[in-house]
Amino acid sequence: MPISFISHGAAGTVTGSKHLIEVERDGRIFRVLLDCGMFQGEAVRDADRDPNRSFGFDATKIDVLVLSHAHIDHSGLVPRLVAQGFNGPIWATPATRDLCAIMLADSAHIQEYDHAYDLKRARKRGRTLEFDEPLYTKDDVAPALELFQTAGYEKATLIGPGITLNYTDAGHILGSAAVHLDIEDGDRIVRFSFTGDVGRYVDRLLPEPMPFRQADVLVCESTYGDRDHQPVKEAEDELLQHVLDVCVKGGGKLLIPAFSIGKTQEILYTLNSLSNEGRMPRIPVFVDSPLAISATEISRAHSTLFREAVRAELASDPDLFTFPGVEFVRAADRSKQLNGLKEPCIIISASGMMEAGRIRHHLRNELADPANAVLAVGFCAPGTLGAKLLDGATEVNIFGDVIPVRARILRMEFYSAHADRGELVRYLACQKPAHVKRLFLVHGVDHSLNGLRDLLTTKGFTNITIPERGQRFVL
Ligand SMILES: [Zn+2]
């Protein structure tokens, strides 16, 4: 009775995470889907072949969905899956469920808004759109949220006939997990592990990724599989230096495009520490993202998931994300007022890859001024506005306007939520390579996937495969 594994996303690319496991049960196929993420950036440039429109499988035939974490490239198509007929349980950690509730509502809003915008533009040009509906709407979110069931870290949970789920902390974002399934297959038990996105071994808000039990079959992410992050300087000092250079010395604005979940809280935590130490200059800091504000509230509510040393700080500072000068901007009117602001300030806004959200308005307004700077703090998928700026583009197109890039583009690696290649090897050190019968590398681009394969080969791992989208493997 073979078990099959098929990647329907994040195969040879960094977005759209979706991996399907098929097992035979009582004369039929039982299907477990791991993640249901959205493709982003370059992967959806060709509107006629938008991979988000077609799962590559029948949603009504999926029995159970297991999420690794709340990032949209891992959870963003859940409402569409449910709208297309999936009605099984959706397993997630409690924090992932809470984050999905706000992320998916926000994503539905973006889908509706973008679709209306595309429609209007097409009509103006006398054209029609290939698809007359958004990917999903706000109405699709509540039915999806009703299907969520939660499992904490290291709690064995039966999720299907002869299939047990165990989550371990992946240290990537709040609630993030590696997914471990024990799958009965006749006389044997196949121990299957999916890393999800792996976090880092640096001193931050969240704990390090946890080691996990020996796997027979391993699916590992590869985002930074061919490179190491810069050695971690004191993040506080590096961030402070940028603030002093841009805002105090240069009198400019420092724009920090950041994922609403994870990155924004990490940066606020650093700024809060600087403030507590009396090192933070008195300049306004705006957190201009309703989603980031909600995510910050959820982080406060799940403070038990913080690193131990961080939890200890709560005794003297009960709110690690708020300090004098910070303003949380929910209202769109207030966000627009920031455009007219002449004084130096810091604006933290989503999205991290600069593809959506309020940050695009700020970039349109501020990129032409050489006094300003953009501080990139995370991974930007190829083809995104963030990637173009990091590649040194001298002008970019935002909302149909061509904007010259005169602001400085800075980068800080500390806040990368993804392990680099050294950290991925460290993460997999809990495994005996000879016992891993099959290793799949996903969630990377060609050079990172190949780089990690070569590196893991030198560590003794064999039978390493880089799956293509839709390719079936019998385990
Ligand atoms: Zn992620």
Tab-separated table of C-alpha atoms and ligand atoms in Angstrom:
chain	number	residue	atom	x	y	z
A	1	MET	CA	0.000	0.000	0.000
A	2	PRO	CA	2.147	2.850	-1.191
A	3	ILE	CA	2.133	6.354	0.256
A	4	SER	CA	2.398	9.143	-2.316
A	5	PHE	CA	3.899	12.604	-1.979
A	6	ILE	CA	3.183	15.412	-4.430
A	7	SER	CA	4.255	19.087	-4.178
A	8	HIS	CA	1.647	21.407	-5.643
A	9	GLY	CA	3.462	24.592	-4.676
A	10	ALA	CA	6.790	25.842	-3.302
A	11	ALA	CA	8.264	23.283	-5.704
A	12	GLY	CA	11.211	24.994	-7.397
A	13	THR	CA	9.937	28.330	-6.070
A	14	VAL	CA	9.556	30.138	-2.746
A	15	THR	CA	5.797	30.697	-2.589
A	16	GLY	CA	2.554	28.713	-2.870
A	17	SER	CA	3.481	26.061	-0.270
A	18	LYS	CA	1.199	23.039	-0.781
A	19	HIS	CA	2.238	19.420	-0.307
A	20	LEU	CA	-0.086	16.474	-0.632
A	21	ILE	CA	0.206	13.071	1.023
A	22	GLU	CA	-2.007	10.251	-0.201
A	23	VAL	CA	-2.460	7.026	1.738
A	24	GLU	CA	-4.751	4.093	1.113
A	25	ARG	CA	-7.395	3.567	3.808
A	26	ASP	CA	-10.274	1.073	3.643
A	27	GLY	CA	-10.094	0.760	-0.114
A	28	ARG	CA	-9.987	4.481	-0.804
A	29	ILE	CA	-7.393	7.227	-0.899
A	30	PHE	CA	-7.107	9.423	2.208
A	31	ARG	CA	-5.521	12.785	1.459
A	32	VAL	CA	-3.602	15.041	3.868
A	33	LEU	CA	-2.676	18.458	2.538
A	34	LEU	CA	0.253	20.241	4.206
A	35	ASP	CA	-0.159	24.027	3.898
A	36	CYS	CA	-2.386	25.826	1.435
A	37	GLY	CA	-0.294	28.835	0.496
A	38	MET	CA	-0.634	31.515	-2.108
A	39	PHE	CA	1.812	32.039	-4.951
A	40	GLN	CA	3.242	35.567	-4.933
A	41	GLY	CA	5.575	37.763	-6.983
A	42	GLU	CA	7.012	36.432	-10.229
A	43	ALA	CA	5.014	33.202	-9.941
A	44	VAL	CA	1.759	35.057	-10.723
A	45	ARG	CA	2.973	37.617	-13.239
A	46	ASP	CA	1.251	35.818	-16.100
A	47	ALA	CA	-2.436	36.483	-15.348
A	48	ASP	CA	-3.596	33.884	-17.871
A	49	ARG	CA	-1.811	31.127	-16.032
A	50	ASP	CA	-2.179	32.331	-12.441
A	51	PRO	CA	-1.244	29.216	-10.442
A	52	ASN	CA	-3.512	30.398	-7.615
A	53	ARG	CA	-6.520	29.682	-9.828
A	54	SER	CA	-5.833	25.972	-10.049
A	55	PHE	CA	-4.758	23.830	-7.090
A	56	GLY	CA	-3.710	20.906	-9.254
A	57	PHE	CA	-6.019	18.642	-7.180
A	58	ASP	CA	-9.707	18.414	-6.341
A	59	ALA	CA	-10.462	20.406	-3.148
A	60	THR	CA	-13.437	18.149	-2.315
A	61	LYS	CA	-11.111	15.110	-2.199
A	62	ILE	CA	-8.837	16.491	0.540
A	63	ASP	CA	-9.660	14.928	3.933
A	64	VAL	CA	-7.559	17.050	6.279
A	65	LEU	CA	-5.390	20.161	6.050
A	66	VAL	CA	-2.390	20.753	8.321
A	67	LEU	CA	-0.835	24.232	8.470
A	68	SER	CA	2.788	24.878	9.430
A	69	HIS	CA	2.334	28.610	10.083
A	70	ALA	CA	0.270	31.670	9.255
A	71	HIS	CA	2.351	33.361	6.543
A	72	ILE	CA	0.207	33.948	3.478
A	73	ASP	CA	2.463	31.853	1.215
A	74	HIS	CA	1.571	28.919	3.518
A	75	SER	CA	-2.060	29.689	4.417
A	76	GLY	CA	-3.332	32.242	1.905
A	77	LEU	CA	-5.510	29.954	-0.205
A	78	VAL	CA	-7.383	28.317	2.699
A	79	PRO	CA	-10.602	30.323	2.012
A	80	ARG	CA	-10.477	29.312	-1.659
A	81	LEU	CA	-9.959	25.652	-0.720
A	82	VAL	CA	-13.038	25.780	1.508
A	83	ALA	CA	-15.075	27.724	-1.081
A	84	GLN	CA	-14.241	24.967	-3.561
A	85	GLY	CA	-15.662	22.278	-1.324
A	86	PHE	CA	-13.050	21.246	1.255
A	87	ASN	CA	-14.808	20.706	4.584
A	88	GLY	CA	-12.410	18.647	6.686
A	89	PRO	CA	-10.530	19.828	9.783
A	90	ILE	CA	-7.760	22.423	9.464
A	91	TRP	CA	-5.050	21.739	12.054
A	92	ALA	CA	-2.933	24.615	13.334
A	93	THR	CA	-1.245	25.719	16.554
A	94	PRO	CA	-3.394	28.109	18.641
A	95	ALA	CA	-1.263	31.143	17.689
A	96	THR	CA	-1.383	30.171	13.997
A	97	ARG	CA	-5.168	29.983	14.184
A	98	ASP	CA	-5.371	33.443	15.795
A	99	LEU	CA	-3.006	34.917	13.214
A	100	CYS	CA	-4.840	33.253	10.314
A	101	ALA	CA	-8.074	34.879	11.480
A	102	ILE	CA	-6.659	38.364	10.855
A	103	MET	CA	-4.368	37.455	7.930
A	104	LEU	CA	-7.051	35.770	5.865
A	105	ALA	CA	-9.568	38.570	6.417
A	106	ASP	CA	-6.905	41.039	5.315
A	107	SER	CA	-5.974	38.893	2.323
A	108	ALA	CA	-9.637	38.638	1.245
A	109	HIS	CA	-9.822	42.422	1.312
A	110	ILE	CA	-6.689	42.642	-0.869
A	111	GLN	CA	-8.116	40.059	-3.332
A	112	GLU	CA	-11.357	42.009	-3.701
A	113	TYR	CA	-9.577	45.358	-3.968
A	114	ASP	CA	-7.011	44.180	-6.530
A	115	HIS	CA	-9.643	42.454	-8.605
A	116	ALA	CA	-11.861	45.569	-8.679
A	117	TYR	CA	-8.811	47.630	-9.671
A	118	ASP	CA	-7.861	45.226	-12.491
A	119	LEU	CA	-11.455	45.152	-13.688
A	120	LYS	CA	-11.666	48.930	-13.815
A	121	ARG	CA	-8.403	49.187	-15.705
A	122	ALA	CA	-9.400	46.503	-18.184
A	123	ARG	CA	-12.737	48.209	-18.859
A	124	LYS	CA	-11.022	51.524	-19.461
A	125	ARG	CA	-8.977	49.844	-22.169
A	126	GLY	CA	-12.009	48.072	-23.617
A	127	ARG	CA	-10.720	44.673	-22.477
A	128	THR	CA	-12.144	41.892	-20.359
A	129	LEU	CA	-10.445	39.932	-17.587
A	130	GLU	CA	-9.657	36.256	-17.847
A	131	PHE	CA	-11.320	35.678	-14.458
A	132	ASP	CA	-14.442	37.587	-13.447
A	133	GLU	CA	-14.197	36.789	-9.723
A	134	PRO	CA	-11.475	37.529	-7.146
A	135	LEU	CA	-9.579	34.497	-5.806
A	136	TYR	CA	-11.908	34.690	-2.800
A	137	THR	CA	-13.904	37.246	-0.874
A	138	LYS	CA	-14.512	38.282	2.736
A	139	ASP	CA	-17.561	35.988	2.778
A	140	ASP	CA	-15.299	32.975	2.232
A	141	VAL	CA	-13.212	33.606	5.356
A	142	ALA	CA	-15.671	32.833	8.206
A	143	PRO	CA	-16.598	29.338	6.884
A	144	ALA	CA	-12.872	28.564	6.621
A	145	LEU	CA	-12.149	29.720	10.177
A	146	GLU	CA	-14.911	27.460	11.508
A	147	LEU	CA	-12.952	24.414	10.345
A	148	PHE	CA	-9.848	25.227	12.424
A	149	GLN	CA	-8.793	22.862	15.214
A	150	THR	CA	-5.746	23.478	17.341
A	151	ALA	CA	-2.857	21.337	18.543
A	152	GLY	CA	-0.024	22.669	20.705
A	153	TYR	CA	3.663	21.819	20.317
A	154	GLU	CA	4.678	18.225	21.135
A	155	LYS	CA	1.148	16.936	21.631
A	156	ALA	CA	0.367	13.783	19.664
A	157	THR	CA	-2.975	14.204	17.899
A	158	LEU	CA	-4.791	11.645	15.764
A	159	ILE	CA	-5.792	13.485	12.575
A	160	GLY	CA	-6.892	10.569	10.399
A	161	PRO	CA	-7.045	6.767	10.379
A	162	GLY	CA	-3.569	5.662	11.501
A	163	ILE	CA	-2.132	9.180	11.087
A	164	THR	CA	-0.754	11.049	14.103
A	165	LEU	CA	0.347	14.690	14.065
A	166	ASN	CA	3.036	16.225	16.240
A	167	TYR	CA	4.099	19.854	15.977
A	168	THR	CA	7.482	21.178	17.100
A	169	ASP	CA	8.385	24.866	17.413
A	170	ALA	CA	10.111	26.038	14.210
A	171	GLY	CA	11.084	29.423	15.720
A	172	HIS	CA	10.156	31.219	12.485
A	173	ILE	CA	7.148	33.337	13.504
A	174	LEU	CA	4.709	33.204	16.412
A	175	GLY	CA	3.029	29.779	16.363
A	176	SER	CA	5.195	28.425	13.539
A	177	ALA	CA	5.753	24.684	13.531
A	178	ALA	CA	7.462	21.820	11.834
A	179	VAL	CA	4.908	19.115	11.028
A	180	HIS	CA	5.607	15.504	11.981
A	181	LEU	CA	3.274	12.729	10.881
A	182	ASP	CA	3.456	9.099	11.921
A	183	ILE	CA	1.669	7.280	9.124
A	184	GLU	CA	0.688	3.630	9.542
A	185	ASP	CA	1.275	1.673	6.381
A	186	GLY	CA	0.533	-2.035	6.871
A	187	ASP	CA	3.151	-3.337	9.282
A	188	ARG	CA	5.357	-0.288	9.127
A	189	ILE	CA	5.055	3.277	10.390
A	190	VAL	CA	6.433	5.938	8.095
A	191	ARG	CA	7.781	8.889	10.052
A	192	PHE	CA	7.248	11.892	7.836
A	193	SER	CA	8.526	15.381	8.708
A	194	PHE	CA	7.947	18.706	6.993
A	195	THR	CA	10.063	21.568	8.317
A	196	GLY	CA	7.693	24.350	7.229
A	197	ASP	CA	9.811	27.505	7.394
A	198	VAL	CA	12.775	27.223	9.753
A	199	GLY	CA	13.686	30.124	12.042
A	200	ARG	CA	17.074	31.257	13.262
A	201	TYR	CA	19.528	30.650	16.067
A	202	VAL	CA	19.822	34.286	17.106
A	203	ASP	CA	18.802	36.097	20.223
A	204	ARG	CA	15.358	37.454	19.475
A	205	LEU	CA	11.745	37.381	20.567
A	206	LEU	CA	11.156	33.711	19.728
A	207	PRO	CA	13.039	30.587	20.797
A	208	GLU	CA	15.391	28.651	18.538
A	209	PRO	CA	13.963	25.951	16.263
A	210	MET	CA	13.420	22.754	18.278
A	211	PRO	CA	15.120	19.460	17.412
A	212	PHE	CA	12.745	16.708	16.301
A	213	ARG	CA	12.502	12.910	16.264
A	214	GLN	CA	14.170	10.837	13.543
A	215	ALA	CA	12.346	11.003	10.213
A	216	ASP	CA	12.160	8.428	7.428
A	217	VAL	CA	10.966	11.000	4.934
A	218	LEU	CA	11.914	14.645	5.279
A	219	VAL	CA	10.688	17.703	3.383
A	220	CYS	CA	12.950	20.673	4.055
A	221	GLU	CA	12.703	24.331	3.116
A	222	SER	CA	15.630	25.861	1.202
A	223	THR	CA	15.019	29.632	1.073
A	224	TYR	CA	18.618	30.486	2.000
A	225	GLY	CA	20.057	27.089	1.087
A	226	ASP	CA	23.089	28.505	-0.703
A	227	ARG	CA	24.137	31.391	1.490
A	228	ASP	CA	24.914	32.474	5.012
A	229	HIS	CA	23.496	35.599	6.567
A	230	GLN	CA	25.985	38.241	7.578
A	231	PRO	CA	27.385	37.519	11.013
A	232	VAL	CA	24.903	38.872	13.499
A	233	LYS	CA	26.143	42.126	14.890
A	234	GLU	CA	24.220	43.470	17.753
A	235	ALA	CA	20.908	44.125	16.020
A	236	GLU	CA	20.213	46.974	18.383
A	237	ASP	CA	23.419	48.774	17.409
A	238	GLU	CA	22.905	48.229	13.694
A	239	LEU	CA	19.304	49.416	13.709
A	240	LEU	CA	20.202	52.385	15.905
A	241	GLN	CA	23.005	53.344	13.504
A	242	HIS	CA	20.532	53.430	10.587
A	243	VAL	CA	18.115	55.556	12.621
A	244	LEU	CA	20.892	57.991	13.569
A	245	ASP	CA	22.285	58.209	10.012
A	246	VAL	CA	18.991	58.632	8.190
A	247	CYS	CA	16.767	60.464	10.647
A	248	VAL	CA	19.058	62.378	13.001
A	249	LYS	CA	22.059	63.227	10.770
A	250	GLY	CA	20.264	63.236	7.403
A	251	GLY	CA	16.891	64.595	8.537
A	252	GLY	CA	15.129	62.004	6.375
A	253	LYS	CA	12.471	59.384	6.755
A	254	LEU	CA	13.365	55.764	7.350
A	255	LEU	CA	10.857	53.416	5.729
A	256	ILE	CA	10.891	49.849	7.015
A	257	PRO	CA	8.756	47.544	4.873
A	258	ALA	CA	8.007	44.575	7.101
A	259	PHE	CA	5.783	41.532	7.228
A	260	SER	CA	2.943	42.423	9.591
A	261	ILE	CA	3.507	39.196	11.439
A	262	GLY	CA	6.878	38.493	12.982
A	263	LYS	CA	9.140	41.130	11.540
A	264	THR	CA	7.137	44.131	12.779
A	265	GLN	CA	7.072	42.773	16.340
A	266	GLU	CA	10.804	41.962	16.249
A	267	ILE	CA	11.640	45.511	15.160
A	268	LEU	CA	9.326	47.050	17.758
A	269	TYR	CA	10.949	44.833	20.375
A	270	THR	CA	14.419	46.140	19.397
A	271	LEU	CA	13.270	49.773	19.362
A	272	ASN	CA	11.606	49.224	22.733
A	273	SER	CA	14.872	47.844	24.160
A	274	LEU	CA	16.770	50.873	22.790
A	275	SER	CA	14.169	53.117	24.364
A	276	ASN	CA	14.410	51.339	27.729
A	277	GLU	CA	18.197	51.793	27.594
A	278	GLY	CA	17.768	55.510	26.881
A	279	ARG	CA	19.541	55.217	23.499
A	280	MET	CA	16.584	55.865	21.193
A	281	PRO	CA	16.463	59.435	19.803
A	282	ARG	CA	13.154	61.252	20.198
A	283	ILE	CA	11.679	60.777	16.735
A	284	PRO	CA	8.183	59.585	15.874
A	285	VAL	CA	7.798	55.914	14.975
A	286	PHE	CA	4.650	55.008	13.039
A	287	VAL	CA	3.409	51.447	12.752
A	288	ASP	CA	1.223	51.994	9.712
A	289	SER	CA	-0.553	48.687	9.182
A	290	PRO	CA	-3.835	47.626	10.777
A	291	LEU	CA	-2.828	44.010	10.289
A	292	ALA	CA	0.509	44.536	12.042
A	293	ILE	CA	-1.304	46.200	14.935
A	294	SER	CA	-3.657	43.221	15.288
A	295	ALA	CA	-0.713	40.830	14.996
A	296	THR	CA	1.093	42.750	17.741
A	297	GLU	CA	-1.959	42.326	19.984
A	298	ILE	CA	-1.965	38.579	19.262
A	299	SER	CA	1.762	38.410	20.070
A	300	ARG	CA	1.098	40.058	23.441
A	301	ALA	CA	-1.620	37.490	24.135
A	302	HIS	CA	0.764	34.607	23.308
A	303	SER	CA	3.757	35.890	25.276
A	304	THR	CA	4.237	32.380	26.727
A	305	LEU	CA	5.741	31.499	23.322
A	306	PHE	CA	8.545	34.059	23.706
A	307	ARG	CA	12.112	33.069	24.502
A	308	GLU	CA	12.666	32.590	28.234
A	309	ALA	CA	14.908	35.646	28.643
A	310	VAL	CA	12.310	37.769	26.864
A	311	ARG	CA	9.519	36.472	29.122
A	312	ALA	CA	11.615	37.532	32.098
A	313	GLU	CA	11.704	41.112	30.775
A	314	LEU	CA	7.924	41.295	31.006
A	315	ALA	CA	8.223	41.668	34.782
A	316	SER	CA	9.798	45.124	34.439
A	317	ASP	CA	8.180	46.118	31.107
A	318	PRO	CA	4.757	44.552	30.579
A	319	ASP	CA	4.486	45.845	27.000
A	320	LEU	CA	7.590	45.047	24.947
A	321	PHE	CA	6.227	46.640	21.771
A	322	THR	CA	5.298	50.121	22.991
A	323	PHE	CA	7.614	52.983	23.933
A	324	PRO	CA	7.484	56.813	23.953
A	325	GLY	CA	7.093	58.154	20.404
A	326	VAL	CA	5.440	55.110	18.850
A	327	GLU	CA	2.046	55.556	17.215
A	328	PHE	CA	-0.078	52.686	15.912
A	329	VAL	CA	-1.921	53.908	12.820
A	330	ARG	CA	-5.150	52.097	12.005
A	331	ALA	CA	-7.182	54.783	10.227
A	332	ALA	CA	-6.521	55.288	6.515
A	333	ASP	CA	-6.896	59.071	6.930
A	334	ARG	CA	-4.111	59.179	9.480
A	335	SER	CA	-1.941	57.057	7.180
A	336	LYS	CA	-2.455	59.604	4.393
A	337	GLN	CA	-1.480	62.436	6.760
A	338	LEU	CA	1.957	60.836	7.107
A	339	ASN	CA	2.597	61.697	3.449
A	340	GLY	CA	2.566	65.396	4.267
A	341	LEU	CA	4.911	65.000	7.221
A	342	LYS	CA	8.153	66.940	6.752
A	343	GLU	CA	9.977	65.955	9.924
A	344	PRO	CA	12.240	62.905	10.208
A	345	CYS	CA	10.462	59.764	11.314
A	346	ILE	CA	10.397	55.981	11.063
A	347	ILE	CA	7.517	54.340	9.218
A	348	ILE	CA	7.093	50.584	9.653
A	349	SER	CA	4.522	49.306	7.190
A	350	ALA	CA	3.478	46.199	5.278
A	351	SER	CA	4.017	44.346	3.095
A	352	GLY	CA	7.564	43.086	3.521
A	353	MET	CA	8.098	42.356	-0.180
A	354	MET	CA	6.533	45.767	-0.962
A	355	GLU	CA	3.966	44.160	-3.256
A	356	ALA	CA	0.856	45.306	-1.391
A	357	GLY	CA	-0.299	47.363	1.555
A	358	ARG	CA	0.297	50.927	2.687
A	359	ILE	CA	4.066	50.766	2.227
A	360	ARG	CA	3.520	51.234	-1.513
A	361	HIS	CA	1.975	54.648	-0.901
A	362	HIS	CA	4.903	55.653	1.279
A	363	LEU	CA	7.417	54.382	-1.279
A	364	ARG	CA	5.693	56.326	-4.036
A	365	ASN	CA	5.970	59.449	-1.901
A	366	GLU	CA	9.440	59.053	-0.465
A	367	LEU	CA	11.665	57.177	-2.930
A	368	ALA	CA	12.581	60.258	-4.958
A	369	ASP	CA	14.078	62.086	-1.955
A	370	PRO	CA	17.789	61.285	-1.387
A	371	ALA	CA	17.468	62.197	2.306
A	372	ASN	CA	15.232	59.161	2.832
A	373	ALA	CA	16.099	55.500	3.083
A	374	VAL	CA	14.350	52.163	2.761
A	375	LEU	CA	15.538	49.472	5.156
A	376	ALA	CA	14.804	46.000	3.797
A	377	VAL	CA	14.646	43.486	6.624
A	378	GLY	CA	13.432	40.296	4.968
A	379	PHE	CA	13.386	38.039	1.961
A	380	CYS	CA	11.919	39.515	-1.237
A	381	ALA	CA	10.825	36.970	-3.854
A	382	PRO	CA	12.128	37.551	-7.393
A	383	GLY	CA	9.959	39.967	-9.347
A	384	THR	CA	8.605	41.811	-6.302
A	385	LEU	CA	9.096	45.566	-5.871
A	386	GLY	CA	11.354	44.807	-2.902
A	387	ALA	CA	13.622	42.616	-5.031
A	388	LYS	CA	13.833	45.331	-7.706
A	389	LEU	CA	14.915	47.956	-5.177
A	390	LEU	CA	17.478	45.598	-3.643
A	391	ASP	CA	18.802	44.852	-7.145
A	392	GLY	CA	19.547	48.567	-7.570
A	393	ALA	CA	16.682	49.681	-9.833
A	394	THR	CA	17.025	53.406	-10.643
A	395	GLU	CA	13.297	53.782	-11.210
A	396	VAL	CA	10.271	51.688	-10.337
A	397	ASN	CA	6.623	51.614	-11.295
A	398	ILE	CA	4.149	52.104	-8.424
A	399	PHE	CA	0.405	52.442	-9.078
A	400	GLY	CA	1.160	53.218	-12.729
A	401	ASP	CA	3.623	56.039	-11.904
A	402	VAL	CA	7.309	55.844	-12.732
A	403	ILE	CA	9.201	56.853	-9.577
A	404	PRO	CA	12.943	57.639	-9.606
A	405	VAL	CA	14.849	55.864	-6.841
A	406	ARG	CA	17.085	58.402	-5.092
A	407	ALA	CA	16.531	57.216	-1.526
A	408	ARG	CA	19.147	54.863	-0.135
A	409	ILE	CA	18.246	51.189	-0.068
A	410	LEU	CA	19.608	49.536	3.070
A	411	ARG	CA	19.482	45.948	4.186
A	412	MET	CA	19.614	44.270	7.579
A	413	GLU	CA	19.848	40.516	7.773
A	414	PHE	CA	19.259	40.072	11.467
A	415	TYR	CA	15.512	40.123	11.049
A	416	SER	CA	15.433	37.462	8.380
A	417	ALA	CA	12.984	34.910	9.756
A	418	HIS	CA	14.602	32.136	7.714
A	419	ALA	CA	17.550	30.010	8.712
A	420	ASP	CA	20.587	30.419	6.472
A	421	ARG	CA	22.394	27.364	5.115
A	422	GLY	CA	24.540	26.947	8.216
A	423	GLU	CA	21.452	27.128	10.404
A	424	LEU	CA	19.565	24.643	8.203
A	425	VAL	CA	22.440	22.190	8.632
A	426	ARG	CA	22.362	22.857	12.375
A	427	TYR	CA	18.603	22.243	12.384
A	428	LEU	CA	19.006	18.906	10.592
A	429	ALA	CA	21.837	17.831	12.917
A	430	CYS	CA	19.188	16.100	15.068
A	431	GLN	CA	18.753	13.589	12.224
A	432	LYS	CA	20.898	10.555	11.434
A	433	PRO	CA	21.385	11.051	7.674
A	434	ALA	CA	21.563	7.297	7.016
A	435	HIS	CA	18.088	6.835	8.507
A	436	VAL	CA	16.474	9.467	6.275
A	437	LYS	CA	15.423	7.354	3.328
A	438	ARG	CA	14.140	10.227	1.260
A	439	LEU	CA	14.829	13.963	1.497
A	440	PHE	CA	12.829	16.463	-0.531
A	441	LEU	CA	14.016	20.055	-0.873
A	442	VAL	CA	11.286	22.631	-1.428
A	443	HIS	CA	10.650	26.354	-0.906
A	444	GLY	CA	13.684	27.662	-2.753
A	445	VAL	CA	14.811	28.907	-6.140
A	446	ASP	CA	17.178	26.917	-8.382
A	447	HIS	CA	20.457	28.136	-6.915
A	448	SER	CA	19.354	27.804	-3.261
A	449	LEU	CA	17.850	24.326	-3.830
A	450	ASN	CA	20.961	23.082	-5.663
A	451	GLY	CA	23.271	24.720	-3.130
A	452	LEU	CA	21.537	23.053	-0.215
A	453	ARG	CA	21.456	19.676	-1.987
A	454	ASP	CA	25.226	19.829	-2.535
A	455	LEU	CA	25.854	20.891	1.056
A	456	LEU	CA	23.600	18.186	2.574
A	457	THR	CA	25.259	15.574	0.371
A	458	THR	CA	28.571	16.410	2.056
A	459	LYS	CA	26.819	15.875	5.413
A	460	GLY	CA	25.892	12.325	4.482
A	461	PHE	CA	22.322	12.749	3.282
A	462	THR	CA	21.474	10.660	0.237
A	463	ASN	CA	18.470	10.290	-2.043
A	464	ILE	CA	17.864	14.046	-2.147
A	465	THR	CA	15.156	15.149	-4.568
A	466	ILE	CA	14.046	18.573	-5.755
A	467	PRO	CA	10.430	17.933	-6.787
A	468	GLU	CA	8.671	19.693	-9.637
A	469	ARG	CA	5.147	20.977	-9.227
A	470	GLY	CA	2.699	18.070	-9.538
A	471	GLN	CA	5.375	15.361	-9.668
A	472	ARG	CA	4.297	12.192	-7.812
A	473	PHE	CA	6.656	10.210	-5.584
A	474	VAL	CA	5.877	6.844	-4.062
A	475	LEU	CA	7.362	6.526	-0.575
B	1	ZN	ZN	7.060	31.833	6.582
